[in-house]
């Protein structure tokens, strides 16, 4: 639920900037700018709020940048261009590509950036420990 809530705000940042910029900068540069702004927000809020990291580390930043960069700067523009071959509306193509990246990002964050401590799996949640 937390990831979804952060995703809604992140999507608003990303989509809003993309809509404002894509006519002037083109899809690639507008997507780079909008996703970069969204990524900055996402790193901070997902790290501290969604995945409850005690602090954000250089390792978190590096793995977040690598995984999110791949999805947002490579997968998303390719998805937009492929979708524009089927859908003639850039905003719809952008939103569908965001949905694709949402799934990929959650998996990357959970498995690579902020993995679950396997020793804590199955233990009841204790808010005092986080």
Tab-separated table of C-alpha atoms in Angstrom:
chain	number	residue	atom	x	y	z
A	1	UNK	CA	0.000	0.000	0.000
A	2	UNK	CA	2.825	2.401	0.860
A	3	UNK	CA	4.558	1.699	-2.451
A	4	UNK	CA	1.305	2.360	-4.312
A	5	UNK	CA	0.726	5.662	-2.485
A	6	UNK	CA	4.251	6.845	-3.192
A	7	UNK	CA	3.763	5.666	-6.762
A	8	UNK	CA	0.688	7.868	-7.205
A	9	UNK	CA	2.615	10.980	-6.148
A	10	UNK	CA	5.653	9.928	-8.154
A	11	UNK	CA	3.445	9.365	-11.206
A	12	UNK	CA	1.960	12.849	-10.826
A	13	UNK	CA	5.445	14.392	-10.707
A	14	UNK	CA	6.686	12.325	-13.654
A	15	UNK	CA	3.588	12.723	-15.834
A	16	UNK	CA	3.104	16.409	-15.057
A	17	UNK	CA	6.654	17.308	-16.017
A	18	UNK	CA	6.533	15.045	-19.080
A	19	UNK	CA	3.341	16.704	-20.342
A	20	UNK	CA	4.844	20.152	-19.799
A	21	UNK	CA	8.123	19.318	-21.514
A	22	UNK	CA	7.555	16.763	-24.284
A	23	UNK	CA	6.445	19.274	-26.959
A	24	UNK	CA	9.529	21.438	-26.345
A	25	UNK	CA	12.172	18.798	-25.639
A	26	UNK	CA	10.904	15.696	-27.408
A	27	UNK	CA	10.031	12.399	-25.785
A	28	UNK	CA	13.551	11.309	-24.838
A	29	UNK	CA	14.697	14.500	-23.075
A	30	UNK	CA	11.300	15.193	-21.514
A	31	UNK	CA	11.215	11.635	-20.187
A	32	UNK	CA	14.764	11.978	-18.844
A	33	UNK	CA	13.877	15.181	-16.976
A	34	UNK	CA	10.522	13.967	-15.653
A	35	UNK	CA	11.734	10.562	-14.544
A	36	UNK	CA	14.819	12.084	-12.891
A	37	UNK	CA	12.617	14.344	-10.776
A	38	UNK	CA	10.350	11.429	-9.911
A	39	UNK	CA	13.332	9.195	-9.117
A	40	UNK	CA	14.718	11.691	-6.619
A	41	UNK	CA	11.381	11.825	-4.812
A	42	UNK	CA	10.977	8.055	-5.036
A	43	UNK	CA	14.428	7.268	-3.623
A	44	UNK	CA	13.919	9.349	-0.522
A	45	UNK	CA	10.300	8.456	0.218
A	46	UNK	CA	10.415	4.779	-0.767
A	47	UNK	CA	13.655	4.264	1.115
A	48	UNK	CA	12.585	5.848	4.369
A	49	UNK	CA	8.809	5.306	4.308
A	50	UNK	CA	7.954	2.325	2.087
A	51	UNK	CA	10.886	0.001	2.752
A	52	UNK	CA	11.678	1.543	6.148
A	53	UNK	CA	15.422	1.856	5.784
A	54	UNK	CA	16.963	3.245	8.962
A	55	UNK	CA	19.087	5.526	6.803
A	56	UNK	CA	19.798	5.954	3.122
A	57	UNK	CA	23.269	4.735	2.231
A	58	UNK	CA	25.579	5.097	-0.748
A	59	UNK	CA	24.871	1.431	-1.525
A	60	UNK	CA	21.135	2.164	-1.566
A	61	UNK	CA	21.693	5.156	-3.828
A	62	UNK	CA	23.911	3.205	-6.240
A	63	UNK	CA	21.603	0.190	-6.525
A	64	UNK	CA	18.531	2.425	-6.731
A	65	UNK	CA	20.099	4.492	-9.505
A	66	UNK	CA	21.170	1.377	-11.414
A	67	UNK	CA	17.814	-0.408	-11.191
A	68	UNK	CA	15.572	2.626	-11.557
A	69	UNK	CA	17.792	4.130	-14.225
A	70	UNK	CA	17.429	0.969	-16.263
A	71	UNK	CA	13.650	0.944	-16.020
A	72	UNK	CA	13.019	4.688	-16.275
A	73	UNK	CA	15.716	5.699	-18.769
A	74	UNK	CA	15.760	2.574	-20.948
A	75	UNK	CA	12.588	0.501	-20.557
A	76	UNK	CA	10.178	3.443	-20.290
A	77	UNK	CA	11.181	5.377	-23.446
A	78	UNK	CA	11.301	2.140	-25.458
A	79	UNK	CA	7.850	1.212	-24.144
A	80	UNK	CA	6.514	4.677	-25.015
A	81	UNK	CA	7.821	4.454	-28.575
A	82	UNK	CA	6.491	0.911	-29.037
A	83	UNK	CA	3.102	1.874	-27.613
A	84	UNK	CA	2.909	4.899	-29.912
A	85	UNK	CA	2.915	2.408	-32.796
A	86	UNK	CA	-0.383	1.074	-31.421
A	87	UNK	CA	-1.812	4.041	-29.504
A	88	UNK	CA	-1.762	7.483	-31.056
A	89	UNK	CA	-1.835	9.322	-27.722
A	90	UNK	CA	1.461	10.137	-26.044
A	91	UNK	CA	-0.075	10.594	-22.578
A	92	UNK	CA	-1.714	7.151	-22.681
A	93	UNK	CA	1.557	5.605	-23.871
A	94	UNK	CA	3.397	7.348	-21.031
A	95	UNK	CA	0.910	6.108	-18.408
A	96	UNK	CA	1.042	2.509	-19.664
A	97	UNK	CA	4.844	2.629	-19.639
A	98	UNK	CA	4.725	3.913	-16.047
A	99	UNK	CA	2.557	0.920	-15.086
A	100	UNK	CA	5.086	-1.468	-16.641
A	101	UNK	CA	7.937	0.214	-14.774
A	102	UNK	CA	5.946	0.232	-11.517
A	103	UNK	CA	6.023	-3.566	-11.429
A	104	UNK	CA	9.669	-3.789	-12.474
A	105	UNK	CA	10.722	-1.163	-9.926
A	106	UNK	CA	8.936	-2.814	-7.003
A	107	UNK	CA	10.653	-6.105	-7.759
A	108	UNK	CA	14.048	-4.406	-8.065
A	109	UNK	CA	13.603	-2.412	-4.857
A	110	UNK	CA	12.447	-5.421	-2.836
A	111	UNK	CA	15.072	-7.824	-4.225
A	112	UNK	CA	18.089	-5.575	-4.810
A	113	UNK	CA	17.896	-2.123	-3.224
A	114	UNK	CA	16.137	-2.804	0.082
A	115	UNK	CA	15.971	-6.613	0.334
A	116	UNK	CA	14.022	-8.285	3.099
A	117	UNK	CA	16.231	-9.601	5.901
A	118	UNK	CA	15.647	-13.346	5.574
A	119	UNK	CA	16.340	-13.847	9.289
A	120	UNK	CA	13.300	-11.679	10.089
A	121	UNK	CA	10.899	-13.460	7.717
A	122	UNK	CA	8.001	-14.952	9.616
A	123	UNK	CA	8.544	-12.830	12.711
A	124	UNK	CA	5.668	-10.580	13.768
A	125	UNK	CA	6.012	-6.928	12.846
A	126	UNK	CA	7.283	-4.835	15.740
A	127	UNK	CA	7.165	-1.063	15.067
A	128	UNK	CA	9.664	-0.517	17.888
A	129	UNK	CA	12.301	-2.339	15.835
A	130	UNK	CA	11.944	-0.112	12.770
